[in-house]
GROMACS .gro file of C-alpha atoms in nm:
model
  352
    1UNK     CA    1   9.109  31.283   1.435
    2UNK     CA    2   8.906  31.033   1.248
    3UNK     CA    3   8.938  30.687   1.244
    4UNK     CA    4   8.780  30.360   1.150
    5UNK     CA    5   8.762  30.214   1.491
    6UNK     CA    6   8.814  30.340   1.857
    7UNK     CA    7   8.952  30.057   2.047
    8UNK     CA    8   8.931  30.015   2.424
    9UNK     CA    9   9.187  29.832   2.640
   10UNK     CA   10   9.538  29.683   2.584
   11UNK     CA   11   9.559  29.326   2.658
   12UNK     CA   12   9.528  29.007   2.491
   13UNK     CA   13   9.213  29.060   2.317
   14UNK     CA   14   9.289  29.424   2.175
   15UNK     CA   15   9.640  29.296   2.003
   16UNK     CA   16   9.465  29.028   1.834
   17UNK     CA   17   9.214  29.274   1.754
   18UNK     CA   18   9.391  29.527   1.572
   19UNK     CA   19   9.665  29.334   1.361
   20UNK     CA   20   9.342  29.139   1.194
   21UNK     CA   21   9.245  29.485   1.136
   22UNK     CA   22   9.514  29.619   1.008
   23UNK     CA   23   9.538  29.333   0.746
   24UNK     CA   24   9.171  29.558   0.597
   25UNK     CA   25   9.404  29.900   0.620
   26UNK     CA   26   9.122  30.018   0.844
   27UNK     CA   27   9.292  30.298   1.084
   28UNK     CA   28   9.206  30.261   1.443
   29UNK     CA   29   9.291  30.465   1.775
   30UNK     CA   30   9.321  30.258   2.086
   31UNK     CA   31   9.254  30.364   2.478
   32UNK     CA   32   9.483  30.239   2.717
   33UNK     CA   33   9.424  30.247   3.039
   34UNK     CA   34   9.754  30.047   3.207
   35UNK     CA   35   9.678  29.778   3.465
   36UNK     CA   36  10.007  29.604   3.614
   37UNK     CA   37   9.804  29.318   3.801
   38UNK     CA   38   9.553  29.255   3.460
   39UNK     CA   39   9.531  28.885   3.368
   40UNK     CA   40   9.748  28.966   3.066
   41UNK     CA   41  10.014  29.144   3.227
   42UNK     CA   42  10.079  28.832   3.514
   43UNK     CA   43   9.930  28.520   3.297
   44UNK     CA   44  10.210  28.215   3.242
   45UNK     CA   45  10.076  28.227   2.878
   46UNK     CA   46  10.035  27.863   2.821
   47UNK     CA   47   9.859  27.718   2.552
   48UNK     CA   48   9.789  27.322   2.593
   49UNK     CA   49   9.555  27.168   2.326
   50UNK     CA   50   9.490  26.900   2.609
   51UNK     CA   51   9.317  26.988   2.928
   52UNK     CA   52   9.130  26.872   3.258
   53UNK     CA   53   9.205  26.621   3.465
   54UNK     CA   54   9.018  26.368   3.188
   55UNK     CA   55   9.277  26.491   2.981
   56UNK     CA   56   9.038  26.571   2.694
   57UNK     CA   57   9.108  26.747   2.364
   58UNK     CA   58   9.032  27.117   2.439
   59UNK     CA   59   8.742  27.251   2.239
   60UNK     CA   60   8.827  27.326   1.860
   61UNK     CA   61   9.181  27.295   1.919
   62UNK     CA   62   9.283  27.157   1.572
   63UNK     CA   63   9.148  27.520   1.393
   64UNK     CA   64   9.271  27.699   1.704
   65UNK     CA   65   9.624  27.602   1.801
   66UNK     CA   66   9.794  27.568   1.410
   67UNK     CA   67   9.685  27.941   1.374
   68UNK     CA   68   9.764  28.050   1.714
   69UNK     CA   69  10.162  27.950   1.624
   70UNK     CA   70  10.162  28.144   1.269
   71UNK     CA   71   9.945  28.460   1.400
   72UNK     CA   72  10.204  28.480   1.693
   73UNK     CA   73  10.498  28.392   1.513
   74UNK     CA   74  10.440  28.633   1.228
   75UNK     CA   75  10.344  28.910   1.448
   76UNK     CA   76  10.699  28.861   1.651
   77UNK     CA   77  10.801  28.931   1.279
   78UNK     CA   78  10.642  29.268   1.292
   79UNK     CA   79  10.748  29.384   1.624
   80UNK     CA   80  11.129  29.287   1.620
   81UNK     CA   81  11.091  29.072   1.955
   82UNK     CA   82  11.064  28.691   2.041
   83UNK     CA   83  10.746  28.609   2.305
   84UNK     CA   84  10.609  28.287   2.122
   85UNK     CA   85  10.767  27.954   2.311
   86UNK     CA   86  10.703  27.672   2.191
   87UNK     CA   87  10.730  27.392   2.397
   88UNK     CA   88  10.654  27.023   2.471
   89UNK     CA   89  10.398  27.007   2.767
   90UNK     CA   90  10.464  26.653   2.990
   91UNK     CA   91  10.124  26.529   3.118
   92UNK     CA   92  10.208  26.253   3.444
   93UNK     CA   93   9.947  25.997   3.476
   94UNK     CA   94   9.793  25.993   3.810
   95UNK     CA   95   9.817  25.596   3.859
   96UNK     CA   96   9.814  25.267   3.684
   97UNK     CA   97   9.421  25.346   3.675
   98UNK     CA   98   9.493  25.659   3.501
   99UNK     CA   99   9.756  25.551   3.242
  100UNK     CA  100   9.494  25.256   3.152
  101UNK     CA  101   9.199  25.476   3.099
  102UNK     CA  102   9.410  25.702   2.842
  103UNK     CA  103   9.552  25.413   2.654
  104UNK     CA  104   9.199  25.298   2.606
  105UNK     CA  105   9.076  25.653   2.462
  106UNK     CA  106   9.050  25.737   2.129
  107UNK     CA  107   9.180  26.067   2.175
  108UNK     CA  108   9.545  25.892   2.229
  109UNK     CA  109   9.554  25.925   1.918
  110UNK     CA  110   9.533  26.282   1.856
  111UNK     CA  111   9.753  26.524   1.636
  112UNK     CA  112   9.876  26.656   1.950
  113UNK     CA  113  10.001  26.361   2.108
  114UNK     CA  114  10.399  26.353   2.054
  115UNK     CA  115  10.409  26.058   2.244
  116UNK     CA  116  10.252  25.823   2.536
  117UNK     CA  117  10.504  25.698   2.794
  118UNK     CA  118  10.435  25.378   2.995
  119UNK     CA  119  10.722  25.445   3.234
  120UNK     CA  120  10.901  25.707   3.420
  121UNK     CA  121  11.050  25.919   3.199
  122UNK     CA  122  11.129  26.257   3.391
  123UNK     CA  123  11.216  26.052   3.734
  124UNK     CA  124  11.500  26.288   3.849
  125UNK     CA  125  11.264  26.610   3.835
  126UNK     CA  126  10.909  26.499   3.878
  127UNK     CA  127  10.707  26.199   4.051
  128UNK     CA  128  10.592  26.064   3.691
  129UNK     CA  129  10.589  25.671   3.806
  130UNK     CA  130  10.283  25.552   3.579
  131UNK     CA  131  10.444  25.737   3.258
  132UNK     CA  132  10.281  25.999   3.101
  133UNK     CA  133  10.201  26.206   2.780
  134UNK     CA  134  10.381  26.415   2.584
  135UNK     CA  135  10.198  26.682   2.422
  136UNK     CA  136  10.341  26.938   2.057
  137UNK     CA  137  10.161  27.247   1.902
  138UNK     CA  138  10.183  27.371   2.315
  139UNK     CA  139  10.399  27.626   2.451
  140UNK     CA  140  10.374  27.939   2.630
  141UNK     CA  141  10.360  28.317   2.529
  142UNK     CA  142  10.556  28.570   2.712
  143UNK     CA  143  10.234  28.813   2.716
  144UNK     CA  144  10.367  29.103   2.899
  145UNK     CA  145  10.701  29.107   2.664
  146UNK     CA  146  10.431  29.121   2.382
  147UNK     CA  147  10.219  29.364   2.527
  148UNK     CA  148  10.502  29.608   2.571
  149UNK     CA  149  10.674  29.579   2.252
  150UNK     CA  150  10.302  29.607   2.047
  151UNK     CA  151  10.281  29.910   2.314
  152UNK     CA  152  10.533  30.085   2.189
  153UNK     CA  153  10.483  30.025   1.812
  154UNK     CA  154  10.108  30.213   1.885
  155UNK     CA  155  10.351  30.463   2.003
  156UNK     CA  156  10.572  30.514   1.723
  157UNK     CA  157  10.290  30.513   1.515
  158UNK     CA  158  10.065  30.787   1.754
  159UNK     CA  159   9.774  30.514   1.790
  160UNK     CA  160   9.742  30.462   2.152
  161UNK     CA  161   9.636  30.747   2.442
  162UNK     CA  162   9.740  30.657   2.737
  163UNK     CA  163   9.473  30.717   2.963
  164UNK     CA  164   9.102  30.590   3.032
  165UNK     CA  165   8.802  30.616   2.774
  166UNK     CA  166   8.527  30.816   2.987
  167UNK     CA  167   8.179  30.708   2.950
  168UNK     CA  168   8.034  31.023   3.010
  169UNK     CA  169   8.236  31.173   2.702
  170UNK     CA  170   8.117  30.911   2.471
  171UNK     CA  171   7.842  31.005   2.167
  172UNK     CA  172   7.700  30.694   2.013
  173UNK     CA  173   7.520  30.854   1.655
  174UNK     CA  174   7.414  30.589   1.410
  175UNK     CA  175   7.713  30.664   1.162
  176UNK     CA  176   7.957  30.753   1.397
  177UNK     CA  177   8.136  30.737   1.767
  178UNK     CA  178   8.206  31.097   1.897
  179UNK     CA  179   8.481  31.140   2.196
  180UNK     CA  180   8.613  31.482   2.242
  181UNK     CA  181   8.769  31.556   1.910
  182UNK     CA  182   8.815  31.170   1.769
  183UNK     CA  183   8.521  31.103   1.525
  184UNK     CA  184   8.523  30.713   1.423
  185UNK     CA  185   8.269  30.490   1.246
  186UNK     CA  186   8.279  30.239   1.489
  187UNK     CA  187   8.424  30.141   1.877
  188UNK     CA  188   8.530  29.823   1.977
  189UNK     CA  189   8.516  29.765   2.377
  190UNK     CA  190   8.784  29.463   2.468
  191UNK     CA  191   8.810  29.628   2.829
  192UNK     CA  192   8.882  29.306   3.023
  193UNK     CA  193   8.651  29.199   3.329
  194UNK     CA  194   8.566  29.513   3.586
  195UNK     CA  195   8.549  29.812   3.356
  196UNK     CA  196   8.205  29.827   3.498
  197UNK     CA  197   8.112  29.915   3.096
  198UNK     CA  198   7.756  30.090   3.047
  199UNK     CA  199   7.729  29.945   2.729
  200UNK     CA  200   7.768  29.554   2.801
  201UNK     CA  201   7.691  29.546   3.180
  202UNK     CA  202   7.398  29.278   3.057
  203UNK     CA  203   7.631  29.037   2.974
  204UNK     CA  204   7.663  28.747   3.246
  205UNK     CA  205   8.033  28.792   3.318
  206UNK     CA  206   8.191  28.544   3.537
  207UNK     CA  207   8.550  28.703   3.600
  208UNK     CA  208   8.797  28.449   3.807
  209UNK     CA  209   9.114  28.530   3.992
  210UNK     CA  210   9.392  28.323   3.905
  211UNK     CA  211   9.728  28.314   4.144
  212UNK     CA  212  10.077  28.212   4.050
  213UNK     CA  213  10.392  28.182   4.236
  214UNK     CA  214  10.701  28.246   4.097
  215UNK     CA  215  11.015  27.958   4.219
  216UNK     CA  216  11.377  27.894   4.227
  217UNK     CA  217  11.477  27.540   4.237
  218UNK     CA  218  11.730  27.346   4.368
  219UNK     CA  219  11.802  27.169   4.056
  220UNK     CA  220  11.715  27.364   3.712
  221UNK     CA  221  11.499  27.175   3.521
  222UNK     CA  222  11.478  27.083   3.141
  223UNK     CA  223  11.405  27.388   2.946
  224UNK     CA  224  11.254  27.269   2.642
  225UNK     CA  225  10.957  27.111   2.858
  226UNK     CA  226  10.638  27.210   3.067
  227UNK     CA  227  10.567  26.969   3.313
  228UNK     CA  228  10.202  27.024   3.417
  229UNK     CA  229   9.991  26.807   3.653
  230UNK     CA  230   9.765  26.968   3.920
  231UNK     CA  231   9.996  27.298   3.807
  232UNK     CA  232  10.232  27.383   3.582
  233UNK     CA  233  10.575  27.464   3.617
  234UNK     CA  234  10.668  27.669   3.315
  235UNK     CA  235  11.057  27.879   3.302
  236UNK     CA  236  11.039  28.188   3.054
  237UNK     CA  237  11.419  28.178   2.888
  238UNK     CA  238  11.457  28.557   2.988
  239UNK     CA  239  11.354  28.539   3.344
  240UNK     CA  240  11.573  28.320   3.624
  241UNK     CA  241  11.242  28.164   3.745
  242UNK     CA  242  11.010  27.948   3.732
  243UNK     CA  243  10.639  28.023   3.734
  244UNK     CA  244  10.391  27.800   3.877
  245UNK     CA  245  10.011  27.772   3.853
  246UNK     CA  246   9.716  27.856   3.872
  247UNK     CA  247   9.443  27.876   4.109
  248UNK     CA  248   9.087  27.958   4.045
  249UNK     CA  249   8.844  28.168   4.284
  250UNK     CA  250   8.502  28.366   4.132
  251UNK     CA  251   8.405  28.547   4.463
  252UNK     CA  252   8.671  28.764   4.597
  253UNK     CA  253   8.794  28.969   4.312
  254UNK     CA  254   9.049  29.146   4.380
  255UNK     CA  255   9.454  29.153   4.307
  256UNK     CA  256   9.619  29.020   4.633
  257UNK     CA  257   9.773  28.721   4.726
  258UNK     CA  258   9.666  28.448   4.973
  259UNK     CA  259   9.744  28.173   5.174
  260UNK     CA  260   9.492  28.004   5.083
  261UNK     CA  261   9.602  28.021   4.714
  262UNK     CA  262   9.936  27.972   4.842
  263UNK     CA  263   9.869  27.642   4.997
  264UNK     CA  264   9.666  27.515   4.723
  265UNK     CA  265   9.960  27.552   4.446
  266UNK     CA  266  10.232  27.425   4.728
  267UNK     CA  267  10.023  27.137   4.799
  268UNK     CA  268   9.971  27.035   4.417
  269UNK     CA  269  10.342  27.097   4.353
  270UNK     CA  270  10.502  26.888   4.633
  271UNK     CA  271  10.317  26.602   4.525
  272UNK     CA  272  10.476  26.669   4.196
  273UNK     CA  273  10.834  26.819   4.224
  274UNK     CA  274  11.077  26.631   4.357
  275UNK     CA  275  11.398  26.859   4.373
  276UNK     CA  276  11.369  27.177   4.649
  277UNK     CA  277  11.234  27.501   4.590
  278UNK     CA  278  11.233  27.859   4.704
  279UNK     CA  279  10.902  28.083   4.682
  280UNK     CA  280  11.050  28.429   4.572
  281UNK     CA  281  10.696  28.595   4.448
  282UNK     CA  282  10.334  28.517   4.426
  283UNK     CA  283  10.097  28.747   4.166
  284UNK     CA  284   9.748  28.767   4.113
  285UNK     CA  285   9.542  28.890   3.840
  286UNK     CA  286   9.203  28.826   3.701
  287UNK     CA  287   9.082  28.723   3.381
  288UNK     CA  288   8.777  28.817   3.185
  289UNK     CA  289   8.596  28.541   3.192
  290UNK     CA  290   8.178  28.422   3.081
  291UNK     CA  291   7.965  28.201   3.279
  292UNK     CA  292   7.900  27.937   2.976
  293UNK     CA  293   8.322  27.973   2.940
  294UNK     CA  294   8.288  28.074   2.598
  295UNK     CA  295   8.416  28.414   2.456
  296UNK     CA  296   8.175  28.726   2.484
  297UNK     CA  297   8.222  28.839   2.113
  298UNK     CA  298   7.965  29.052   1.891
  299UNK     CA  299   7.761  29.342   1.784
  300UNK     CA  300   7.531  29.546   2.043
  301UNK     CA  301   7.139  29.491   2.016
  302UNK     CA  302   7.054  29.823   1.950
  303UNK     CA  303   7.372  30.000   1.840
  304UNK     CA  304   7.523  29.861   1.530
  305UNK     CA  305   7.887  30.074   1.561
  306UNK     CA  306   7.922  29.892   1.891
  307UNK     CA  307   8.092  29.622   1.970
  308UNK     CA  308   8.312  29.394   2.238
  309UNK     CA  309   8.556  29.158   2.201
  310UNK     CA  310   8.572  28.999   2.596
  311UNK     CA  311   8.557  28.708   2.792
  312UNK     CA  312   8.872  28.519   2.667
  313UNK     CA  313   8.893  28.340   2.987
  314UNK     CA  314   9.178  28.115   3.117
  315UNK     CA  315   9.247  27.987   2.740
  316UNK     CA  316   9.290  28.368   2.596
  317UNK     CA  317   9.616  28.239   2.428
  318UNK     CA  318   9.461  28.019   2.216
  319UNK     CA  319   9.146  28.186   2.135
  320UNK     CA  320   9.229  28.551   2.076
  321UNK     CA  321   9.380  28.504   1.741
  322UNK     CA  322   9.117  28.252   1.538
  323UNK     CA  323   8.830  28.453   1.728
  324UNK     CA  324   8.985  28.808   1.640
  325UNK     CA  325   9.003  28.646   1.256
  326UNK     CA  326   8.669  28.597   1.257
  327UNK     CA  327   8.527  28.889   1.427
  328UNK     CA  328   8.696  29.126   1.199
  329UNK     CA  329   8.542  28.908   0.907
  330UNK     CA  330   8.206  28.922   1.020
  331UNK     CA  331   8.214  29.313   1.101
  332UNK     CA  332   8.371  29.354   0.708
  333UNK     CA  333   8.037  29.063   0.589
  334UNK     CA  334   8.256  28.802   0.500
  335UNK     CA  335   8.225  28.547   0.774
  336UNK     CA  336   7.942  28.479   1.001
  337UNK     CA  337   8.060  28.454   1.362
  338UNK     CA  338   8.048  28.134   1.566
  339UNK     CA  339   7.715  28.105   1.701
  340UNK     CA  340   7.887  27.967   2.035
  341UNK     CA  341   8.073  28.266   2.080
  342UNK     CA  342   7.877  28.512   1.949
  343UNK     CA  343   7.684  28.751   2.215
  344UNK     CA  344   7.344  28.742   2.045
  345UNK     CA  345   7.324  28.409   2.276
  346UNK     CA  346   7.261  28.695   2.551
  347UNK     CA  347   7.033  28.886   2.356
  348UNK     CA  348   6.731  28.802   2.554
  349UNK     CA  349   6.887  28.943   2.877
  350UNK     CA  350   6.948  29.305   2.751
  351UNK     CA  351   6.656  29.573   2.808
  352UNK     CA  352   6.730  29.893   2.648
   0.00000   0.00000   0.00000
């Protein structure tokens, strides 16, 4: 088999990958190796163009979140399948302190803002007593549904194997990337945060666990709204939950549940819900994050047919399409890549 590019992984990153490639009708094989507790597969999805608890406008969101919606939105087009939510996402001020603060920021004003409420507006669901603010262009996507239905379109189309690349059985030439019988001109690593990958092991990774619990309440609450302060409490249409997150922990990596997760997200959403709730599941995953927090994207020093496409972080939503855009533009010369996302940053820390 011969291909343009060997792709490896099957998450967020890879999708967003290969449809920009496949708008240059370069051919492309992809390695799957399936993960049930990866970031992408257990993720809430959201994408929120304001973030923090200073509530600040989250970097480059207006080139980032308009292209997000239409890359997402035309590629539930291709697939036959609806994973794309969008949805208001209601920001509670803290205190009086809180709601003052905002209305004197210059940001109020931003293209995301829907609106800015002085008063309780969602009283019967959430404590919101100082008001809050309403954010558009937000919403959630129903990874795992998109996952699976890309999944089996690679199927259909005999572009996936199912199993895991093997270093050992990778040949790096300068004109071409050998692996058993698949000869391609170049190999494209998006292989999330532990792959433990020979060829970018330089790279200072900072992967982070992230836990969610999954809720029934005693009251349903609205569904065209994301309430989120402290955690969000997000309801896909096709599931009879709610999910509600997330936590953050960089030292013990691995995919199981806590208590002490538990308590953290319980804590933060009694002091916001107000109706009663049921825990019925709590998940863990853990996405690829970088210790700067921007994306891991670029060319190897030494081998020009190698590259990765990592470190997407807690915002992979948002950044996987513009990033993918640009990537495949600057591997076909017509777009130089983002110098804050491009790994030649790290250059100085690889020794061949």
């Amino acid at each position: 088999m011969k291909v343009d590019f060997i792709i490896v992984g099957h998450g967020l990153a890879s999708v967003a990958v290969i449809e920009h490639l496949r708008k240059y009708d370069a051919s492309f094989v992809v390695f799957s190796d399936e993960n049930p507790n990866s970031s992408s597969k257990v993720a809430a999805g959201l994408y929120n163009p304001v973030t923090g608890r200073k509530m600040k406008q989250t970097w480059m969101a207006e080139e980032l979140f308009p292209y997000l919606e239409k890359f997402y939105g035309d590629l539930e087009e291709l697939l036959q399948s609806d994973f794309l939510h969008k949805k208001a996402i209601y920001r509670p001020f803290l205190s009086l302190e809180d709601q003052n603060d905002w209305m004197a920021k210059e940001q109020k004003n931003s293209p995301f803002i829907e609106k800015t409420y002085t008063e309780s507006k969602f009283s019967e669901f959430i404590d919101d007593s100082y008001g809050g603010i309403l954010l558009k262009t937000s919403g959630f996507l129903d990874v795992k549904k998109m996952l699976d239905s890309h999944k089996e379109n690679l199927i259909i189309n005999s572009q996936i194997i199912q199993e895991p690349l093997d270093y050992q059985r990778l040949e790096i030439q300068q004109n071409q990337v050998i692996y058993d019988e698949i000869r391609g001109r170049n190999i494209i690593f998006c292989d999330g945060p532990l792959s433990n990958n020979p060829f970018f092991d330089w790279l200072p990774t900072a992967p982070v666990k992230g836990e969610i619990l999954h809720i029934k309440t005693e009251k349903p609450l609205p569904e065209d709204i994301i309430f989120n302060r402290g955690v969000f409490i997000v309801k896909n249409p096709h599931q009879d939950f709610y999910r509600v997150g997330a936590t953050y922990e960089w030292k013990n990596l691995d995919y199981k549940p806590t208590e002490k997760a538990r308590k953290q997200l319980t804590d933060k959403l009694d002091d916001l819900l107000k109706t009663e709730y049921e825990i019925i599941d709590q998940v863990a995953g853990i996405r690829p994050a970088s210790k700067d927090r921007r994306p891991l994207i670029g060319n190897h020093p030494e081998m020009k047919n190698v590259f990765t496409f990592n470190g997407l972080g807690t915002k992979g939503v948002s950044l996987a399409p513009y990033f993918a855009r640009q990537f495949v533009e600057s591997i076909n010369n017509l777009k130089k890549l983002n110098d804050e996302v491009n790994i030649n940053r790290y250059y100085p820390l690889y020794s061949s």
